[in-house]
Coordinates of C-alpha atoms (C1' of nucleotides) in Angstrom, one line a residue:
Chain A
X1 CA 213.3 62.2 -11.6
X2 CA 216.2 64.5 -12.1
X3 CA 215.0 65.9 -8.7
X4 CA 216.3 67.9 -5.8
X5 CA 220.0 67.2 -5.3
X6 CA 221.3 70.0 -3.2
X7 CA 224.5 71.0 -5.0
X8 CA 227.1 71.2 -2.4
X9 CA 225.3 68.7 -0.2
X10 CA 226.9 65.4 -0.3
X11 CA 226.5 64.1 3.2
X12 CA 223.9 66.3 4.8
X13 CA 224.7 68.3 7.9
X14 CA 228.0 70.0 7.8
X15 CA 230.9 67.8 6.9
X16 CA 234.5 68.5 7.6
X17 CA 235.9 69.7 4.3
X18 CA 238.5 67.2 3.1
X19 CA 236.8 64.2 4.8
X20 CA 236.0 61.6 2.2
X21 CA 234.1 58.5 2.9
X22 CA 236.0 55.9 5.0
X23 CA 235.7 52.6 3.2
X24 CA 236.1 49.9 5.8
X25 CA 236.9 46.3 5.6
X26 CA 236.7 44.3 8.8
X27 CA 238.4 40.9 9.5
X28 CA 237.4 39.5 12.8
X29 CA 236.8 35.9 13.9
X30 CA 234.0 36.3 16.3
X31 CA 230.7 37.7 15.2
X32 CA 229.8 39.1 18.6
X33 CA 232.8 41.5 18.7
X34 CA 232.5 42.3 15.0
X35 CA 228.9 43.1 15.2
X36 CA 229.1 45.3 18.3
X37 CA 232.1 47.1 17.0
X38 CA 230.4 47.7 13.7
X39 CA 227.4 49.2 15.4
X40 CA 229.6 51.6 17.1
X41 CA 231.6 52.4 14.0
X42 CA 228.6 52.8 11.7
X43 CA 227.2 55.4 14.0
X44 CA 229.6 57.7 12.2
X45 CA 228.1 58.4 8.9
X46 CA 231.2 58.8 6.9
X47 CA 232.0 55.1 7.3
X48 CA 230.9 52.7 4.7
X49 CA 231.4 49.0 5.3
X50 CA 232.7 47.5 2.1
X51 CA 233.3 44.0 3.3
X52 CA 234.0 41.8 6.2
X53 CA 235.3 38.3 6.8
X54 CA 236.2 35.9 9.5
X55 CA 239.5 34.5 8.2
X56 CA 242.6 35.8 6.7
X57 CA 242.4 34.0 3.4
X58 CA 238.8 35.1 2.8
X59 CA 240.1 38.6 3.4
X60 CA 242.8 38.4 0.9
X61 CA 240.4 37.0 -1.7
X62 CA 237.9 39.7 -1.3
X63 CA 240.1 42.7 -0.7
X64 CA 240.9 43.5 -4.3
X65 CA 237.3 43.8 -5.2
X66 CA 236.2 45.7 -2.1
X67 CA 238.7 48.5 -2.5
X68 CA 238.6 49.6 1.2
X69 CA 240.6 52.5 2.4
X70 CA 241.0 51.1 5.9
X71 CA 241.4 47.5 7.0
X72 CA 240.5 46.7 10.6
X73 CA 242.0 43.3 11.4
X74 CA 242.5 41.1 14.4
X75 CA 246.0 39.9 15.1
X76 CA 245.0 36.4 15.9
X77 CA 242.8 34.9 13.3
X78 CA 241.7 31.3 13.1
X79 CA 243.7 30.5 10.0
X80 CA 246.6 32.9 10.1
X81 CA 247.9 35.9 11.9
X82 CA 246.7 39.4 11.1
X83 CA 250.2 40.8 10.6
X84 CA 250.9 38.3 7.7
X85 CA 247.6 39.0 6.1
X86 CA 248.1 42.7 6.5
X87 CA 251.5 42.5 4.8
X88 CA 250.0 40.7 1.9
X89 CA 247.3 43.2 1.6
X90 CA 249.8 46.1 1.8
X91 CA 251.9 44.4 -0.9
X92 CA 248.9 44.6 -3.2
X93 CA 247.7 48.0 -2.2
X94 CA 250.3 50.1 -0.3
X95 CA 247.9 53.0 0.3
X96 CA 245.6 50.8 2.5
X97 CA 245.6 51.9 6.1
X98 CA 245.7 48.9 8.4
X99 CA 244.6 49.0 12.0
X100 CA 245.5 45.9 13.9
X101 CA 243.6 44.7 16.9
X102 CA 245.8 42.7 19.3
X103 CA 244.6 40.5 22.2
X104 CA 247.0 42.0 24.7
X105 CA 248.8 45.3 25.2
X106 CA 251.6 45.6 22.7
X107 CA 255.2 45.9 23.8
X108 CA 257.3 48.6 22.2
X109 CA 259.3 45.8 20.5
X110 CA 256.2 44.4 18.8
X111 CA 255.0 47.9 18.0
X112 CA 258.2 48.5 16.1
X113 CA 257.7 45.4 14.1
X114 CA 254.2 46.4 13.2
X115 CA 255.2 49.9 12.2
X116 CA 258.0 48.4 10.1
X117 CA 255.4 46.3 8.3
X118 CA 253.5 49.4 7.3
X119 CA 250.7 49.0 9.8
X120 CA 249.2 52.4 10.8
X121 CA 248.1 51.7 14.3
X122 CA 247.5 49.0 16.9
X123 CA 244.8 48.9 19.4
X124 CA 244.6 46.2 22.1
X125 CA 241.4 44.5 23.2
X126 CA 242.0 45.9 26.6
X127 CA 241.4 49.4 25.5
X128 CA 238.1 51.2 25.5
X129 CA 236.0 51.3 22.3
X130 CA 236.4 55.0 21.9
X131 CA 240.1 54.5 21.7
X132 CA 239.6 52.2 18.7
X133 CA 237.2 54.5 17.0
X134 CA 239.4 57.5 17.5
X135 CA 242.3 55.6 16.1
X136 CA 240.3 54.5 13.2
X137 CA 239.5 58.0 12.2
X138 CA 242.9 59.1 12.8
X139 CA 244.6 56.8 10.5
X140 CA 242.1 57.0 7.8
X141 CA 244.0 59.4 5.7
X142 CA 247.2 57.5 6.0
X143 CA 248.7 59.0 9.2
X144 CA 250.4 56.6 11.6
X145 CA 248.9 56.6 15.1
X146 CA 251.2 55.7 17.9
X147 CA 248.8 57.1 20.5
X148 CA 248.8 55.8 24.0
X149 CA 249.3 52.2 23.0
X150 CA 251.1 52.2 26.3
X151 CA 248.2 51.9 28.8
X152 CA 247.4 55.3 30.5
X153 CA 245.0 54.0 33.1
X154 CA 242.0 56.1 32.1
X155 CA 242.2 59.2 34.3
X156 CA 241.2 61.2 31.2
X157 CA 237.4 60.9 31.7
X158 CA 237.7 61.0 35.5
X159 CA 239.7 64.1 35.4
X160 CA 237.2 65.6 33.0
X161 CA 234.4 64.8 35.4
X162 CA 236.1 67.0 37.9
X163 CA 235.9 69.8 35.4
X164 CA 232.1 69.7 35.4
X165 CA 230.4 72.6 37.2
X166 CA 227.9 71.9 39.9
X167 CA 224.8 72.3 37.7
X168 CA 226.4 70.1 35.1
X169 CA 227.0 67.3 37.5
X170 CA 223.5 67.4 38.7
X171 CA 222.2 67.1 35.2
X172 CA 224.7 64.4 34.4
X173 CA 223.5 62.3 37.3
X174 CA 219.9 62.8 36.5
X175 CA 220.4 61.9 32.9
X176 CA 222.4 58.8 33.8
X177 CA 219.5 57.7 35.9
X178 CA 217.4 58.0 32.7
X179 CA 215.1 60.6 34.0
X180 CA 213.5 62.2 30.9
X181 CA 214.7 65.7 30.1
X182 CA 211.4 67.1 30.8
X183 CA 211.4 65.8 34.4
X184 CA 215.0 66.9 34.9
X185 CA 214.0 70.4 33.8
X186 CA 211.0 70.3 36.2
X187 CA 213.1 69.1 39.1
X188 CA 215.7 71.8 38.6
X189 CA 213.2 74.4 37.8
X190 CA 214.6 75.4 34.5
X191 CA 213.5 74.9 30.9
X192 CA 214.1 71.8 28.8
X193 CA 216.3 73.8 26.6
X194 CA 218.5 74.7 29.4
X195 CA 218.9 71.0 30.3
X196 CA 219.9 70.3 26.8
X197 CA 222.5 73.1 27.0
X198 CA 223.9 71.4 30.0
X199 CA 224.0 68.1 28.3
X200 CA 225.8 69.6 25.3
X201 CA 228.4 71.2 27.5
X202 CA 228.8 68.0 29.4
X203 CA 229.4 66.1 26.2
X204 CA 231.9 68.6 25.1
X205 CA 233.8 68.5 28.3
X206 CA 233.8 64.7 28.6
X207 CA 234.3 64.2 24.9
X208 CA 231.1 62.2 24.4
X209 CA 228.9 62.2 21.4
X210 CA 225.9 60.1 22.3
X211 CA 223.8 59.6 25.3
X212 CA 224.8 56.0 26.0
X213 CA 228.3 57.1 26.5
X214 CA 227.3 59.4 29.2
X215 CA 225.1 56.8 30.8
X216 CA 227.8 54.2 30.7
X217 CA 230.3 56.6 32.1
X218 CA 228.0 57.8 34.9
X219 CA 226.8 54.4 35.9
X220 CA 230.4 53.3 36.0
X221 CA 231.2 56.3 38.0
X222 CA 228.5 55.5 40.5
X223 CA 229.1 51.9 41.3
X224 CA 232.6 52.0 40.1
X225 CA 234.2 54.7 42.1
X226 CA 235.2 51.7 44.2
X227 CA 236.4 49.9 41.0
Chain B
X1 CA 209.6 74.3 43.0
X2 CA 207.7 71.3 44.0
X3 CA 207.3 71.1 40.3
X4 CA 205.9 69.0 37.5
X5 CA 206.2 65.3 38.3
X6 CA 203.8 63.5 36.1
X7 CA 202.1 61.0 38.4
X8 CA 202.1 57.7 36.7
X9 CA 205.3 58.7 34.9
X10 CA 208.2 56.6 36.2
X11 CA 210.2 55.9 33.1
X12 CA 208.9 58.2 30.5
X13 CA 207.4 57.0 27.2
X14 CA 205.3 53.9 27.7
X15 CA 206.8 51.0 29.5
X16 CA 205.7 47.5 29.4
X17 CA 203.7 46.9 32.6
X18 CA 205.5 44.2 34.7
X19 CA 208.9 45.2 33.4
X20 CA 211.1 46.2 36.3
X21 CA 214.6 47.6 35.9
X22 CA 217.2 45.0 34.8
X23 CA 220.1 45.3 37.2
X24 CA 223.1 44.1 35.3
X25 CA 226.5 42.9 36.3
X26 CA 229.0 42.2 33.6
X27 CA 232.2 40.1 34.0
X28 CA 234.3 40.2 30.9
X29 CA 238.1 40.2 30.6
X30 CA 238.6 42.5 27.6
X31 CA 237.5 46.0 27.8
X32 CA 236.8 46.3 24.1
X33 CA 234.1 43.7 24.0
X34 CA 232.7 44.8 27.4
X35 CA 232.5 48.4 26.3
X36 CA 230.9 47.8 23.0
X37 CA 228.5 45.3 24.4
X38 CA 227.5 47.7 27.1
X39 CA 226.9 50.5 24.6
X40 CA 224.5 48.2 22.9
X41 CA 222.8 47.0 26.0
X42 CA 222.5 50.4 27.6
X43 CA 220.6 51.6 24.6
X44 CA 217.7 49.9 26.3
X45 CA 216.6 52.2 29.1
X46 CA 215.4 49.6 31.5
X47 CA 218.9 48.4 32.0
X48 CA 221.0 49.6 34.9
X49 CA 224.6 48.6 35.1
X50 CA 225.3 47.9 38.7
X51 CA 228.8 46.6 38.4
X52 CA 231.4 45.1 36.2
X53 CA 234.7 43.4 36.6
X54 CA 237.3 41.6 34.6
X55 CA 238.0 38.6 36.8
X56 CA 236.0 35.9 38.6
X57 CA 237.2 36.7 42.1
X58 CA 236.5 40.4 41.7
X59 CA 233.0 39.4 40.6
X60 CA 232.4 37.3 43.6
X61 CA 233.6 39.9 45.9
X62 CA 231.4 42.6 44.6
X63 CA 228.4 40.6 43.7
X64 CA 226.7 40.7 47.1
X65 CA 226.9 44.5 47.3
X66 CA 225.8 45.1 43.8
X67 CA 222.6 43.0 44.0
X68 CA 222.2 42.5 40.2
X69 CA 219.3 40.6 38.8
X70 CA 221.3 39.4 35.8
X71 CA 224.9 38.4 35.6
X72 CA 226.5 38.4 32.1
X73 CA 229.7 36.4 32.4
X74 CA 232.3 35.1 30.0
X75 CA 233.0 31.4 30.1
X76 CA 236.8 31.8 30.0
X77 CA 238.1 34.3 32.4
X78 CA 241.7 35.0 33.1
X79 CA 241.6 33.6 36.6
X80 CA 238.8 31.1 36.5
X81 CA 236.0 29.8 34.5
X82 CA 232.7 31.5 34.3
X83 CA 230.8 28.4 35.1
X84 CA 232.5 28.0 38.5
X85 CA 232.0 31.6 39.3
X86 CA 228.4 31.5 38.3
X87 CA 227.8 28.5 40.5
X88 CA 229.3 30.3 43.5
X89 CA 227.2 33.3 42.7
X90 CA 224.1 31.2 42.4
X91 CA 224.8 29.5 45.7
X92 CA 224.7 32.9 47.4
X93 CA 221.7 34.2 45.4
X94 CA 219.7 31.6 43.6
X95 CA 217.4 34.1 42.0
X96 CA 220.2 35.6 40.0
X97 CA 219.8 35.0 36.2
X98 CA 223.1 34.0 34.7
X99 CA 223.9 34.4 31.0
X100 CA 227.1 32.7 30.0
X101 CA 229.1 33.9 27.0
X102 CA 231.1 31.0 25.5
X103 CA 233.9 31.4 23.0
X104 CA 232.6 28.7 20.8
X105 CA 229.2 27.2 19.9
X106 CA 228.1 25.0 22.7
X107 CA 227.4 21.3 22.2
X108 CA 224.2 19.9 23.6
X109 CA 226.3 18.0 26.2
X110 CA 227.8 21.2 27.5
X111 CA 224.4 22.9 27.4
X112 CA 223.0 20.2 29.6
X113 CA 225.8 20.8 32.2
X114 CA 225.2 24.5 32.1
X115 CA 221.4 24.2 32.6
X116 CA 222.0 21.7 35.4
X117 CA 224.2 24.3 37.1
X118 CA 221.3 26.8 37.1
X119 CA 222.5 29.0 34.2
X120 CA 219.7 30.5 32.4
X121 CA 221.1 30.8 28.9
X122 CA 224.3 30.5 26.9
X123 CA 225.3 32.7 24.0
X124 CA 228.4 32.0 21.9
X125 CA 230.7 34.7 20.6
X126 CA 229.9 33.6 17.1
X127 CA 226.4 34.8 17.4
X128 CA 225.1 38.2 16.4
X129 CA 224.8 40.9 19.1
X130 CA 221.0 41.0 18.8
X131 CA 220.9 37.4 19.8
X132 CA 222.7 38.2 23.0
X133 CA 220.5 41.2 23.7
X134 CA 217.3 39.3 23.0
X135 CA 218.5 36.5 25.3
X136 CA 219.4 38.9 28.0
X137 CA 215.9 40.4 28.1
X138 CA 214.4 37.0 27.8
X139 CA 216.0 35.5 30.9
X140 CA 215.7 38.6 33.0
X141 CA 212.7 37.4 34.8
X142 CA 214.1 34.0 35.5
X143 CA 213.1 32.1 32.4
X144 CA 215.5 29.7 30.9
X145 CA 216.4 30.4 27.3
X146 CA 217.4 27.5 25.1
X147 CA 216.9 29.4 21.9
X148 CA 218.8 28.6 18.8
X149 CA 222.0 27.9 20.6
X150 CA 222.5 25.5 17.8
X151 CA 223.5 27.8 15.0
X152 CA 220.7 28.5 12.5
X153 CA 222.8 30.2 9.8
X154 CA 221.0 33.5 9.8
X155 CA 218.3 33.2 7.2
X156 CA 216.0 35.1 9.5
X157 CA 216.9 38.6 8.4
X158 CA 217.5 37.5 4.8
X159 CA 214.1 36.0 4.7
X160 CA 212.6 39.0 6.3
X161 CA 214.2 41.1 3.5
X162 CA 212.2 39.2 1.0
X163 CA 209.1 40.3 2.8
X164 CA 209.8 44.0 2.1
X165 CA 207.6 45.6 -0.5
X166 CA 209.1 47.3 -3.5
X167 CA 208.8 50.8 -2.0
X168 CA 210.2 49.6 1.3
X169 CA 213.3 48.2 -0.4
X170 CA 213.9 51.4 -2.3
X171 CA 213.8 53.3 1.0
X172 CA 215.9 50.8 2.8
X173 CA 218.6 51.1 0.2
X174 CA 218.6 54.8 0.1
X175 CA 218.7 55.0 3.9
X176 CA 221.6 52.5 4.0
X177 CA 223.5 54.8 1.7
X178 CA 223.0 57.4 4.3
X179 CA 221.0 59.8 2.2
X180 CA 219.1 62.2 4.5
X181 CA 215.4 61.5 4.8
X182 CA 214.6 64.8 3.1
X183 CA 216.5 63.8 0.0
X184 CA 215.0 60.4 -0.1
X185 CA 211.6 62.0 0.0
X186 CA 212.6 64.3 -2.8
X187 CA 213.9 61.5 -4.9
X188 CA 210.8 59.4 -4.5
X189 CA 208.5 62.3 -4.8
X190 CA 206.7 61.8 -1.5
X191 CA 206.7 63.6 1.8
X192 CA 209.3 63.1 4.5
X193 CA 206.6 61.7 6.7
X194 CA 205.9 59.0 4.2
X195 CA 209.6 58.0 4.2
X196 CA 209.5 57.7 7.9
X197 CA 206.5 55.5 7.7
X198 CA 208.4 53.2 5.3
X199 CA 211.3 53.2 7.7
X200 CA 209.0 52.3 10.6
X201 CA 207.5 49.4 8.7
X202 CA 210.9 48.2 7.6
X203 CA 212.1 48.2 11.2
X204 CA 209.1 46.2 12.2
X205 CA 209.5 43.7 9.4
X206 CA 213.2 43.2 10.0
X207 CA 213.0 43.4 13.7
X208 CA 215.3 46.4 14.0
X209 CA 215.1 49.2 16.5
X210 CA 217.7 51.7 15.5
X211 CA 219.1 53.1 12.3
X212 CA 222.6 51.6 12.6
X213 CA 221.0 48.1 12.5
X214 CA 219.4 48.9 9.2
X215 CA 222.6 50.3 7.9
X216 CA 224.7 47.4 8.9
X217 CA 222.2 45.0 7.6
X218 CA 221.9 46.7 4.2
X219 CA 225.6 47.3 3.7
X220 CA 226.2 43.7 4.5
X221 CA 223.4 42.8 2.1
X222 CA 225.0 44.8 -0.6
X223 CA 228.6 43.7 -0.5
X224 CA 227.8 40.5 1.3
X225 CA 225.3 38.9 -1.0
X226 CA 228.4 37.2 -2.1
X227 CA 229.5 36.4 1.5
Chain C
dT1 C1' 241.0 100.5 37.4
dT2 C1' 239.1 99.4 33.6
dA3 C1' 238.7 96.5 29.4
dG4 C1' 238.7 92.1 27.9
dC5 C1' 238.4 86.9 28.3
dG6 C1' 236.6 82.6 29.7
dG7 C1' 233.4 79.8 32.4
dT8 C1' 228.5 79.2 34.0
dG9 C1' 223.5 79.5 34.0
dT10 C1' 220.0 80.3 31.0
dA11 C1' 217.3 79.7 26.6
dG12 C1' 215.8 79.3 21.6
dG13 C1' 215.9 77.4 16.7
dA14 C1' 216.6 73.9 13.0
dA15 C1' 216.7 69.4 11.6
dC16 C1' 216.2 64.8 12.6
dT17 C1' 214.6 60.4 15.0
dT18 C1' 211.3 57.3 17.3
dC19 C1' 206.8 56.0 18.2
dC20 C1' 202.0 56.1 17.2
dT21 C1' 197.8 56.9 14.6
dA22 C1' 195.0 57.3 10.3
dC23 C1' 193.2 56.3 6.0
dA24 C1' 192.3 54.9 1.2
dG25 C1' 193.0 51.4 -2.3
dC26 C1' 193.7 46.7 -3.7
dA27 C1' 194.0 41.8 -3.4
dG28 C1' 192.8 37.6 -1.5
dT29 C1' 189.6 34.6 0.9
dG30 C1' 185.9 32.6 3.4
Chain D
dC1 C1' 180.2 40.1 -1.2
dA2 C1' 182.1 41.5 2.9
dC3 C1' 186.1 41.2 5.8
dT4 C1' 190.9 41.1 6.5
dG5 C1' 195.5 42.4 5.7
dC6 C1' 199.2 44.6 3.1
dT7 C1' 200.8 48.8 0.8
dG8 C1' 201.3 53.7 -0.2
dT9 C1' 200.5 57.8 1.8
dA10 C1' 200.7 61.3 5.7
dG11 C1' 200.4 63.8 10.3
dG12 C1' 201.4 64.6 15.5
dA13 C1' 204.1 64.3 19.8
dA14 C1' 208.2 64.0 22.1
dG15 C1' 213.0 63.5 22.2
dT16 C1' 217.9 64.2 20.4
dT17 C1' 221.9 66.6 18.2
dC18 C1' 223.9 70.7 16.8
dC19 C1' 224.4 75.6 16.9
dT20 C1' 223.7 80.3 18.5
dA21 C1' 222.8 83.9 22.0
dC22 C1' 223.3 86.5 26.0
dA23 C1' 223.8 88.1 30.8
dC24 C1' 226.6 87.6 34.8
dC25 C1' 230.8 86.9 37.4
dG26 C1' 235.4 86.6 38.4
dC27 C1' 240.2 87.0 36.8
dT28 C1' 244.0 89.1 34.4
dA29 C1' 246.6 92.2 31.8
dA30 C1' 247.3 96.8 30.1

DNA sequence: TTAGCGGTGTAGGAACTTCCTACAGCAGTG
DNA sequence: CACTGCTGTAGGAAGTTCCTACACCGCTAA
């Protein structure tokens, strides 16, 4: 079976040139968060999960064998604190990119300490998932990410919504109510393909990549205008 | 354009008969968990998010207007405890199904208290996401779910893996490594459609519904056999 | 004032996924 | 021996993501 390897190939579809696989290790106490985060993260096919554990010591034990390029670790672990573990990990492998997840928004004082320790970024549990994901991909090649770790309430998407054209909003609303594309097309009197085009443009404008994002956003937008 | 409404239609695809929309309200302090859980939950298109909040009082204020059928609420809220809020909510609307998310596994004593209070199910943050989702759908019509709130380590999927046939395991492994279907087909010398069939059967056997579940499972299986 | 630029409405193609059906062979079992 | 169920194989229908195309319209800068 020497078979059919396409030569350039690698990862199917088109893949940004320099992007190597992101080898991820996750240390997080609670399964629920770990799982649901991983589902999000593994949606991106350049990510490979090379290990996970619930405690700091388990992490340190496994880290040398797993050879991750990024470590995603909670600040508050059952047995230790993430910063300490991260420091140990960095002592062994300085090229590791560490993303710390803190329970609360970080003060700039804390942030300075973290950066000093060689941590590449910090995301608080009060931030949206996409923020975490974005950060994860940002730091993967060793860059430091000091993004909006200060809050920034979230006008981003709301503003973006303003930028939708009339037709785009119609489609966004209908899609959020889970009407199948065919029915949306029928209702608007255009072809399915056109509806898809709208969807694509909406995604670009709002920065989404998958339908559930749009649905969550729109459903929040509907009940949550009052939020 | 009176257009093309298919008559029976409703929700596209085929929809289990009695299944009405699940109107969901979520009360959860941290955005990260709330978001990533919602992305999972909204994958199921019978779910409609009718509201969410971070605190107990906000929940009580909005609950009457949102008219959810299911309330997903954390046990430990910043301002209150979930049980109390749930009791208030149930006093107003006894037909509400409440699913409580506890930080730690619940003892049977606690469980009794919860059930007494009219809560339909409890899921701990140490359980896998699918457990939460399953529970959510289970209680949606008012049933009580006392599933395996005791742990049950997780042999379920592992056992299921044993049940895969040789060819199925091959495919599962290749898919987990993110090889595109076409390449898998080439490598195994069969048609793409056949590979899809394997995938379908794997999903049925392991109880999965989406590719990321398989990927997470297999990647855990690979590094984590030693877990 | 005209040429160019960007946004909007429209649509098609390629590749892939999910869901469902079909069927032949083999193995076990009543 | 016939029936049942699992395994390997494959096709169809519909939906999704990603990308390209193009006409029209209005604004701006030469």
